Amino acid sequence: MNPLERIFLLLSILPFACFSQGISHPDTFPGAIIVQLPERNVAQLKKLTLEEAHLQCTSWRVAVEANNLSPWKIIPEDCADYVKEYMTGNGYEFDLQRVYNEAGIYARSVNLNGDGKDAWIFDVDETLLSNLPYYAEHGYGLEMFNSTKFDQWVETGTAPAIESSLKLYEEVLGLGFKIILLTGRSERHRGITVENLLRAGFREWDKLLLRSSEDHGKTATLYKSDKRNELIEEGYRILGNSGDQWSDLLGSSMSKRSFKLPNPMYYIP
């Protein structure tokens, strides 16, 4: 019973309590007091509950994207429908477009040296290529990550391009940046990754860096930092970096500007 119902109940029994104490003069209580408790509007309460759940999941997603909630392994069970709706609806597309707009404005503002060493780094999965067909079969992040199943998906070579990223890629390439693809995929997937990228419309990258045997066991942050360090040693100037994970962007030899794509489905440290 909520506090409002308790007040109504108290008011309804108060006259009887007073009568029991001898207060029965007709001028004091000229008639019976009838208090009708309000009926619960089930639909309204359900709507309120759904709205609160939506806000809780929105708050969780914002914390994830801001890197305020880490590490985490799967999405909250209560947010499964929310994440699915976000990833398959307009929300995800609008956020991707926002990243594209801002990255494009920055890219066009950069004065390149023209010596072939001005670089823009792109991650691959959930940055250039979308694995939504895979995650649609695995709860959009509700299931614990299974590397064997994911590798089987990678080996199909059918991941589609993220269209806003393809537009940015083509614009950056046209401006004269050297494009470096830096992915956490294994070196053994080089062939199928190249095929998939070409099929999806990506072309003319300068380097495709994948995990070698000596990189296995490193966190993504350390691995990608090491690779960026090597690029700096080769004389590259890293002016832009696009990735869906904070581990794509943080660490050593960070780019002059970094652009985080949305991804509430999984977290890679």
Coordinates of C-alpha atoms in Angstrom, one line a residue:
M1 CA 0.0 0.0 0.0
N2 CA 1.5 3.3 -1.0
P3 CA 1.4 6.5 1.2
L4 CA -1.5 8.1 -0.6
E5 CA -3.7 5.0 -0.1
R6 CA -2.8 5.0 3.6
I7 CA -3.9 8.6 4.0
F8 CA -7.3 7.8 2.3
L9 CA -7.7 4.8 4.5
L10 CA -7.0 6.8 7.6
L11 CA -9.5 9.5 6.6
S12 CA -12.1 6.8 6.0
I13 CA -11.9 5.2 9.4
L14 CA -11.3 8.5 11.4
P15 CA -15.1 9.2 12.0
F16 CA -15.5 5.7 13.4
A17 CA -12.6 6.2 15.7
C18 CA -14.1 9.5 16.9
F19 CA -17.5 8.0 17.5
S20 CA -15.9 5.3 19.6
Q21 CA -14.5 8.1 21.9
G22 CA -18.0 9.5 22.5
I23 CA -18.0 12.2 19.8
S24 CA -21.4 11.5 18.3
H25 CA -23.2 14.9 18.2
P26 CA -25.1 15.2 14.9
D27 CA -23.7 18.7 14.4
T28 CA -20.2 17.4 14.6
F29 CA -20.6 14.7 11.9
P30 CA -23.8 15.5 10.1
G31 CA -23.5 12.6 7.7
A32 CA -21.4 9.6 7.0
I33 CA -18.0 10.4 5.4
I34 CA -17.5 8.3 2.3
V35 CA -14.1 8.2 0.8
Q36 CA -13.6 6.4 -2.5
L37 CA -10.1 5.1 -3.1
P38 CA -8.9 5.9 -6.7
E39 CA -8.7 2.9 -9.0
R40 CA -5.3 2.0 -10.2
N41 CA -4.8 2.8 -13.9
V42 CA -2.9 -0.3 -14.9
A43 CA -2.1 0.9 -18.4
Q44 CA -0.7 4.2 -17.0
L45 CA 1.4 2.4 -14.4
K46 CA 2.7 0.0 -17.0
K47 CA 3.6 2.9 -19.3
L48 CA 5.4 4.6 -16.4
T49 CA 7.3 1.4 -15.7
L50 CA 8.3 1.1 -19.4
E51 CA 9.4 4.7 -19.5
E52 CA 11.6 4.3 -16.4
A53 CA 13.1 1.2 -17.8
H54 CA 13.9 3.0 -21.1
L55 CA 15.5 5.8 -19.2
Q56 CA 17.6 3.4 -17.1
C57 CA 18.9 1.7 -20.3
T58 CA 19.5 5.1 -21.9
S59 CA 21.5 6.1 -18.9
W60 CA 23.5 2.8 -19.1
R61 CA 24.3 3.4 -22.8
V62 CA 25.5 6.9 -22.2
A63 CA 27.7 5.6 -19.4
V64 CA 29.1 3.0 -21.7
E65 CA 29.8 5.4 -24.6
A66 CA 31.4 7.9 -22.2
N67 CA 33.7 5.1 -20.9
N68 CA 32.3 5.6 -17.4
L69 CA 31.3 2.0 -17.1
S70 CA 34.1 -0.4 -17.6
P71 CA 34.9 -3.2 -17.8
W72 CA 31.7 -5.0 -18.7
K73 CA 31.1 -8.3 -20.5
I74 CA 27.4 -8.4 -21.5
I75 CA 24.6 -5.9 -21.8
P76 CA 22.1 -5.8 -18.9
E77 CA 19.3 -8.4 -19.5
D78 CA 16.7 -5.8 -18.8
C79 CA 18.1 -3.7 -21.7
A80 CA 18.1 -6.4 -24.4
D81 CA 15.1 -5.0 -26.2
Y82 CA 16.4 -1.5 -25.8
V83 CA 19.8 -2.3 -27.4
K84 CA 18.1 -4.2 -30.2
E85 CA 15.8 -1.3 -30.9
Y86 CA 18.7 1.2 -30.8
M87 CA 21.0 -0.9 -33.1
T88 CA 18.3 -1.7 -35.7
G89 CA 16.4 1.6 -35.5
N90 CA 17.1 5.3 -36.2
G91 CA 19.1 6.0 -33.1
Y92 CA 22.2 4.1 -34.1
E93 CA 22.1 5.6 -37.6
F94 CA 21.7 9.1 -36.3
D95 CA 24.6 8.7 -34.0
L96 CA 26.8 7.3 -36.8
Q97 CA 25.9 10.2 -39.0
R98 CA 26.8 12.6 -36.3
V99 CA 30.3 11.1 -36.0
Y100 CA 30.6 11.2 -39.8
N101 CA 29.7 14.9 -39.9
E102 CA 32.1 15.9 -37.2
A103 CA 35.0 13.8 -38.5
G104 CA 34.4 15.2 -42.0
I105 CA 34.5 18.8 -40.8
Y106 CA 37.8 18.1 -39.0
A107 CA 39.3 16.3 -42.0
R108 CA 38.6 19.1 -44.3
S109 CA 40.2 21.6 -41.9
V110 CA 43.6 19.8 -41.8
N111 CA 46.4 21.2 -43.9
L112 CA 48.3 18.2 -45.1
N113 CA 52.1 18.3 -45.7
G114 CA 51.8 16.3 -48.9
D115 CA 54.7 14.0 -48.1
G116 CA 52.6 10.9 -47.8
K117 CA 52.9 10.7 -44.0
D118 CA 49.7 12.3 -42.9
A119 CA 47.7 9.3 -41.6
W120 CA 44.1 8.5 -40.6
I121 CA 43.6 5.3 -38.7
F122 CA 40.4 3.2 -39.0
D123 CA 39.5 0.2 -36.9
V124 CA 37.6 -2.5 -38.8
D125 CA 34.8 -4.2 -36.9
E126 CA 31.9 -1.9 -36.0
T127 CA 33.9 1.0 -37.5
L128 CA 34.2 0.1 -41.2
L129 CA 32.4 -3.3 -41.3
S130 CA 29.2 -4.0 -39.4
N131 CA 28.8 -7.3 -37.6
L132 CA 25.1 -6.7 -36.9
P133 CA 24.0 -9.8 -38.8
Y134 CA 26.1 -11.9 -36.4
Y135 CA 25.0 -10.0 -33.2
A136 CA 21.3 -10.3 -34.3
E137 CA 21.8 -14.0 -33.8
H138 CA 23.4 -13.5 -30.4
G139 CA 21.2 -11.1 -28.6
Y140 CA 22.9 -7.9 -29.6
G141 CA 25.5 -8.4 -26.9
L142 CA 23.3 -10.3 -24.4
E143 CA 25.3 -13.5 -24.9
M144 CA 28.9 -13.9 -23.6
F145 CA 31.3 -13.4 -26.5
N146 CA 32.3 -16.6 -28.1
S147 CA 35.5 -16.2 -30.2
T148 CA 35.0 -19.5 -32.1
K149 CA 31.6 -18.5 -33.3
F150 CA 32.7 -15.0 -34.1
D151 CA 35.7 -16.3 -36.1
Q152 CA 33.3 -18.5 -38.1
W153 CA 31.3 -15.4 -38.9
V154 CA 34.5 -13.4 -39.9
E155 CA 35.5 -16.3 -42.2
T156 CA 32.3 -15.9 -44.2
G157 CA 33.6 -12.5 -45.4
T158 CA 30.1 -11.1 -45.6
A159 CA 30.1 -8.2 -43.1
P160 CA 28.5 -5.2 -44.8
A161 CA 30.0 -1.7 -44.8
I162 CA 28.9 0.9 -42.3
E163 CA 27.7 3.4 -44.9
S164 CA 28.6 6.6 -43.0
S165 CA 32.1 5.2 -42.4
L166 CA 32.5 4.4 -46.1
K167 CA 31.6 8.0 -46.9
L168 CA 34.2 9.3 -44.5
Y169 CA 36.8 6.8 -45.7
E170 CA 36.3 8.0 -49.3
E171 CA 36.4 11.6 -48.3
V172 CA 39.6 11.2 -46.2
L173 CA 41.2 9.2 -49.0
G174 CA 40.3 11.9 -51.5
L175 CA 41.8 14.6 -49.3
G176 CA 45.1 12.9 -49.4
F177 CA 45.4 11.2 -46.0
K178 CA 47.2 7.9 -45.9
I179 CA 44.8 5.3 -44.5
I180 CA 46.0 2.8 -41.9
L181 CA 43.6 0.0 -41.0
L182 CA 44.4 -1.2 -37.5
T183 CA 42.3 -4.2 -36.3
G184 CA 42.2 -6.7 -33.5
R185 CA 41.6 -9.4 -36.0
S186 CA 44.2 -12.2 -36.2
E187 CA 46.8 -12.2 -38.9
R188 CA 45.4 -15.5 -40.1
H189 CA 42.3 -13.7 -41.2
R190 CA 44.2 -11.3 -43.4
G191 CA 43.0 -12.8 -46.7
I192 CA 39.3 -12.9 -45.8
T193 CA 39.5 -9.5 -44.3
V194 CA 40.9 -8.0 -47.4
E195 CA 38.3 -9.7 -49.5
N196 CA 35.5 -8.5 -47.2
L197 CA 36.8 -4.9 -47.2
L198 CA 37.1 -4.8 -51.0
R199 CA 33.6 -6.3 -51.4
A200 CA 32.2 -3.7 -49.1
G201 CA 33.7 -0.8 -51.1
F202 CA 36.9 0.0 -49.2
R203 CA 40.1 0.4 -51.2
E204 CA 43.6 1.9 -51.5
W205 CA 44.6 1.7 -47.8
D206 CA 48.3 2.2 -47.1
K207 CA 48.6 -0.5 -44.4
L208 CA 46.4 -3.2 -42.9
L209 CA 47.7 -4.1 -39.4
L210 CA 46.4 -7.3 -37.7
R211 CA 47.5 -9.2 -34.5
S212 CA 50.5 -11.4 -35.1
S213 CA 51.3 -14.3 -32.8
E214 CA 53.5 -12.0 -30.6
D215 CA 50.5 -9.6 -30.1
H216 CA 48.2 -12.3 -28.7
G217 CA 47.6 -11.8 -25.0
K218 CA 48.0 -8.1 -25.1
T219 CA 45.0 -5.9 -24.3
A220 CA 43.6 -4.0 -27.3
T221 CA 44.7 -0.8 -25.8
L222 CA 48.3 -2.0 -25.5
Y223 CA 48.3 -3.7 -28.8
K224 CA 47.0 -0.7 -30.7
S225 CA 49.3 1.7 -28.8
D226 CA 52.3 -0.5 -29.8
K227 CA 51.2 -0.4 -33.5
R228 CA 50.8 3.4 -33.4
N229 CA 54.2 3.7 -31.8
E230 CA 55.7 1.8 -34.7
L231 CA 53.8 4.1 -37.2
I232 CA 55.3 7.2 -35.5
E233 CA 58.7 5.6 -35.7
E234 CA 58.2 5.2 -39.4
G235 CA 57.5 8.9 -39.7
Y236 CA 53.7 8.9 -39.9
R237 CA 51.8 11.8 -38.4
I238 CA 48.5 10.4 -36.9
L239 CA 46.0 13.1 -37.5
G240 CA 42.8 11.2 -37.2
N241 CA 41.6 8.0 -35.7
S242 CA 38.1 6.3 -35.9
G243 CA 37.1 3.4 -33.7
D244 CA 34.1 2.0 -31.9
Q245 CA 36.0 1.1 -28.7
W246 CA 37.9 3.4 -26.4
S247 CA 40.8 0.9 -26.7
D248 CA 41.0 1.9 -30.4
L249 CA 41.7 5.5 -29.4
L250 CA 43.4 5.6 -26.0
G251 CA 47.0 4.8 -25.0
S252 CA 50.2 6.0 -26.4
S253 CA 50.8 7.9 -29.7
M254 CA 47.2 9.0 -29.8
S255 CA 46.0 10.9 -32.9
K256 CA 45.5 14.6 -33.0
R257 CA 41.8 14.0 -33.1
S258 CA 39.9 10.8 -32.3
F259 CA 36.3 9.9 -33.2
K260 CA 34.4 7.3 -31.2
L261 CA 31.6 5.5 -33.0
P262 CA 28.7 4.1 -31.0
N263 CA 28.7 0.5 -29.8
P264 CA 26.7 -0.6 -26.8
M265 CA 26.9 -4.3 -27.7
Y266 CA 30.3 -5.1 -26.3
Y267 CA 33.4 -3.7 -24.6
I268 CA 37.0 -4.5 -25.5
P269 CA 39.7 -3.4 -22.9

